[in-house]
Coordinates of C-alpha atoms in Angstrom, one line a residue:
M931 CA 23.0 -17.4 23.9
N932 CA 24.0 -17.6 20.2
H933 CA 21.4 -19.4 18.0
G934 CA 23.3 -18.7 14.8
V935 CA 21.0 -16.0 13.7
S936 CA 22.5 -13.0 12.0
L937 CA 20.4 -10.0 13.0
Q938 CA 19.0 -8.1 10.0
L939 CA 17.0 -4.9 9.7
D940 CA 13.8 -6.8 9.7
H941 CA 14.6 -8.3 13.2
Y942 CA 15.1 -4.8 14.6
A943 CA 11.9 -3.5 12.9
C944 CA 10.0 -6.3 14.6
M945 CA 11.5 -5.5 18.0
V946 CA 10.7 -1.8 17.6
D947 CA 7.2 -2.8 16.7
I948 CA 6.9 -5.0 19.8
L949 CA 8.2 -2.4 22.1
G950 CA 6.0 0.3 20.5
R951 CA 2.9 -1.8 20.9
A952 CA 3.6 -2.2 24.6
G953 CA 4.0 1.6 24.9
L954 CA 7.7 1.3 25.6
L955 CA 8.6 4.1 23.2
L956 CA 11.8 5.3 24.9
E957 CA 13.1 1.7 24.9
A958 CA 12.2 1.5 21.2
G959 CA 14.1 4.7 20.5
E960 CA 17.1 3.5 22.4
L961 CA 17.1 0.2 20.5
I962 CA 17.1 2.1 17.2
S963 CA 20.1 4.3 18.5
R964 CA 22.0 1.1 19.2
M965 CA 21.4 -0.6 15.9
P966 CA 24.7 -1.6 14.1
M967 CA 23.2 -0.6 10.8
K968 CA 21.4 2.5 9.6
P969 CA 17.6 2.3 10.3
D970 CA 15.5 2.2 7.2
S971 CA 12.1 3.8 6.5
V972 CA 10.3 0.7 7.8
V973 CA 11.9 1.0 11.3
W974 CA 11.1 4.7 11.5
S975 CA 7.5 4.3 10.2
V976 CA 6.9 1.6 12.8
L977 CA 8.1 3.9 15.6
L978 CA 6.0 6.7 14.2
S979 CA 2.9 4.6 14.2
S980 CA 3.5 3.7 17.9
C981 CA 4.1 7.4 18.7
R982 CA 0.7 8.3 17.1
K983 CA -1.1 5.7 19.1
Y984 CA 0.4 7.0 22.4
G985 CA 0.5 10.7 21.5
E986 CA 4.3 11.0 21.9
S987 CA 5.0 14.1 19.8
Q988 CA 8.7 14.6 20.5
L989 CA 9.9 11.1 19.4
A990 CA 7.3 11.2 16.6
K991 CA 9.0 14.4 15.3
L992 CA 12.4 12.6 15.2
A993 CA 10.9 9.6 13.4
A994 CA 9.0 11.8 10.9
D995 CA 12.2 13.8 10.2
K996 CA 14.1 10.6 9.5
L997 CA 11.4 9.4 7.2
K998 CA 11.4 12.6 5.3
E999 CA 15.2 12.3 4.8
L1000 CA 14.9 8.7 3.6
E1001 CA 11.8 9.2 1.4
P1002 CA 11.4 12.9 0.7
G1003 CA 8.5 12.3 -1.7
N1004 CA 6.6 10.2 0.8
S1005 CA 3.7 12.0 2.6
L1006 CA 3.6 9.5 5.5
G1007 CA 6.0 11.4 7.8
Y1008 CA 4.3 14.7 7.2
V1009 CA 0.7 13.4 7.6
Q1010 CA 1.4 11.3 10.7
I1011 CA 3.2 14.1 12.7
S1012 CA 0.6 16.6 11.6
N1013 CA -2.2 14.3 12.9
I1014 CA -0.3 13.9 16.2
Y1015 CA -0.1 17.6 16.6
C1016 CA -3.8 18.0 15.7
S1017 CA -4.8 15.3 18.3
G1018 CA -2.9 17.3 20.9
G1019 CA -4.6 20.6 19.8
S1020 CA -1.3 22.0 18.5
Y1021 CA -2.8 23.4 15.3
N1022 CA 0.0 26.0 14.7
E1023 CA 2.6 23.2 14.6
A1024 CA 0.3 21.1 12.4
G1025 CA -0.1 24.1 10.0
L1026 CA 3.7 24.5 9.8
I1027 CA 4.0 20.8 8.8
R1028 CA 1.4 21.4 6.1
D1029 CA 3.3 24.4 4.9
E1030 CA 6.5 22.4 4.8
M1031 CA 4.8 19.7 2.9
N1032 CA 3.4 22.2 0.3
G1033 CA 6.8 23.9 0.0
S1034 CA 8.4 20.5 -0.7
R1035 CA 5.7 19.8 -3.3
V1036 CA 4.7 16.6 -1.4
R1037 CA 1.1 15.7 -2.0
K1038 CA -1.0 13.7 0.4
E1039 CA -2.6 10.8 -1.3
P1040 CA -6.4 11.4 -1.3
G1041 CA -8.5 8.9 0.7
L1042 CA -10.4 6.6 -1.6
S1043 CA -12.5 3.5 -0.9
W1044 CA -13.9 0.8 -3.2
I1045 CA -16.7 -1.7 -2.8
E1046 CA -18.0 -4.3 -5.3
I1047 CA -21.7 -4.6 -5.8
E1048 CA -23.1 -7.0 -8.4
N1049 CA -19.7 -7.3 -10.1
R1050 CA -19.3 -3.6 -10.4
V1051 CA -16.7 -1.7 -8.4
H1052 CA -17.9 1.6 -6.9
E1053 CA -15.3 4.2 -5.8
F1054 CA -15.8 6.8 -3.1
A1055 CA -13.7 9.8 -2.2
S1056 CA -14.0 11.7 1.0
G1057 CA -17.0 14.0 0.7
G1058 CA -18.7 11.8 -1.9
R1059 CA -19.9 14.9 -3.7
R1060 CA -19.4 13.4 -7.2
H1061 CA -21.5 10.3 -6.6
P1062 CA -24.8 10.4 -8.5
Q1063 CA -26.6 9.0 -5.4
R1064 CA -25.0 11.4 -2.9
E1065 CA -28.2 12.8 -1.5
A1066 CA -29.5 9.3 -0.7
I1067 CA -26.1 8.3 0.7
Y1068 CA -25.9 11.3 3.0
A1069 CA -29.5 10.7 4.3
K1070 CA -28.7 7.1 5.1
L1071 CA -25.3 8.0 6.6
Y1072 CA -26.8 10.6 9.0
S1073 CA -29.5 8.2 10.0
L1074 CA -26.8 5.6 10.8
I1075 CA -24.7 8.2 12.7
G1076 CA -27.7 9.1 14.8
K1077 CA -28.3 5.5 15.8
L1078 CA -24.6 4.9 16.5
K1079 CA -24.4 8.0 18.8
G1080 CA -27.2 6.3 20.8
V1081 CA -24.9 3.3 21.4
G1082 CA -21.7 5.3 22.2
Y1083 CA -20.3 6.7 19.1
V1084 CA -18.4 10.0 19.8
P1085 CA -16.7 11.6 16.8
E1086 CA -12.9 11.9 17.3
T1087 CA -12.8 15.6 16.5
S1088 CA -9.2 15.9 17.7
L1089 CA -8.3 14.3 14.3
A1090 CA -9.7 17.3 12.4
L1091 CA -6.8 19.1 10.6
Q1092 CA -8.0 22.6 11.3
D1093 CA -8.8 24.7 14.3
I1094 CA -12.5 25.2 13.3
E1095 CA -15.9 24.9 14.9
E1096 CA -16.7 21.6 16.5
E1097 CA -19.7 21.1 14.1
H1098 CA -17.4 21.5 11.1
K1099 CA -14.9 19.1 12.5
Q1100 CA -17.6 16.5 12.8
E1101 CA -18.7 17.0 9.2
Q1102 CA -15.1 16.4 8.1
L1103 CA -15.1 13.0 9.8
Y1104 CA -18.6 11.9 8.8
L1105 CA -17.9 12.1 5.1
H1106 CA -14.7 9.9 5.1
S1107 CA -14.7 7.5 2.1
E1108 CA -15.1 4.2 4.0
K1109 CA -18.2 5.4 5.8
L1110 CA -19.7 6.4 2.5
A1111 CA -18.8 2.9 1.1
L1112 CA -20.4 1.2 4.1
V1113 CA -23.6 3.2 3.7
F1114 CA -23.8 2.5 0.0
A1115 CA -23.4 -1.3 0.7
L1116 CA -26.3 -1.0 3.1
M1117 CA -28.4 0.7 0.5
S1118 CA -27.6 -2.0 -2.0
E1119 CA -28.1 -4.8 0.5
G1120 CA -30.8 -6.5 -1.6
S1121 CA -28.3 -7.1 -4.4
L1122 CA -25.2 -7.5 -2.2
R1123 CA -23.1 -10.5 -3.1
C1124 CA -20.1 -10.4 -0.8
G1125 CA -20.1 -13.9 0.6
G1126 CA -22.4 -14.5 3.6
G1127 CA -23.5 -10.9 3.8
V1128 CA -20.0 -9.7 4.8
I1129 CA -19.4 -6.1 3.7
R1130 CA -15.9 -5.8 2.2
I1131 CA -14.3 -2.4 1.7
V1132 CA -10.8 -1.6 0.3
K1133 CA -9.2 1.7 1.2
N1134 CA -6.0 3.1 -0.3
I1135 CA -4.6 4.7 2.9
R1136 CA -4.7 3.9 6.6
I1137 CA -8.1 4.0 8.3
C1138 CA -8.4 6.7 10.8
V1139 CA -9.3 6.3 14.5
D1140 CA -12.7 7.7 14.1
C1141 CA -13.7 5.4 11.2
H1142 CA -12.2 2.5 13.1
N1143 CA -14.4 3.2 16.1
F1144 CA -17.4 3.8 13.7
M1145 CA -16.9 0.4 12.0
K1146 CA -16.7 -1.4 15.3
L1147 CA -19.9 0.1 16.6
A1148 CA -21.7 -0.4 13.2
S1149 CA -20.7 -4.0 13.1
D1150 CA -22.5 -4.6 16.4
L1151 CA -25.5 -2.3 15.7
L1152 CA -26.1 -3.8 12.2
Q1153 CA -25.1 -7.3 13.3
K1154 CA -22.8 -7.6 10.3
E1155 CA -19.2 -8.5 9.7
I1156 CA -17.4 -5.6 8.1
V1157 CA -13.9 -6.1 6.5
V1158 CA -11.8 -3.1 5.6
R1159 CA -8.5 -3.6 3.9
D1160 CA -6.5 -0.5 4.4
S1161 CA -2.8 0.3 3.5
N1162 CA -1.6 -1.5 6.6
R1163 CA -3.7 -4.7 7.0
F1164 CA -7.1 -6.3 7.0
H1165 CA -9.5 -5.1 9.7
H1166 CA -12.3 -7.6 10.6
F1167 CA -15.0 -5.8 12.5
K1168 CA -17.5 -7.9 14.4
N1169 CA -19.5 -7.4 17.6
R1170 CA -17.8 -4.1 18.5
A1171 CA -14.3 -5.5 18.1
C1172 CA -11.6 -5.5 15.4
S1173 CA -9.1 -8.2 14.6
C1174 CA -6.2 -5.8 15.0
N1175 CA -7.0 -5.2 18.7
D1176 CA -7.0 -1.5 18.0
Y1177 CA -3.3 -1.4 16.9
W1178 CA -2.6 -0.6 13.2

């Protein structure tokens, strides 16, 4: 049936997204191959995100390669496929991707998070070692981690980018910038003015699976609504759930 709609790239990107969300990755790939116009970076990045969610490395490699061709200076393709390899334990392949990235002089954007307390914006980088209150932040963070482990938190160590000891993998995840920002907000709770006690964090890149799980559990344990705006969307965490339904 012809509804007088002229199909554009955006329509195809939406369909690829819908198929990908449903786990129909082969169908999404076939749709892309039948497109009457050349797929753009949006189409390939949507497919790549779906491949990450379902651990489909072969199709992800194709999507990542296409992204690198279209946007050679963009780190997204490199980082996503590297993360997929790490999640599957393929650290050698992940290392090759990192070497390729370095050889092409493509830099991964460092993860940063911001939170506003009393009209002052505080910035956190992963590790948080430059923050003047880092020792107090670390102490509060590890206390919270211990409590969250008691209600089901298990660090997603498959996301660690190196083949290192399990303990060190966990350390990498614990010190992500959004976790540090959350803890700082809790430390500043007496002076927190974020509208109804809602904790609002802004992050410059996509929130990882581990931090996403962490925020869901923390929202329930702390009985607080936590809002994280990452590079993809707003995540509203409340009562162990997120508004994105675990797809981002």
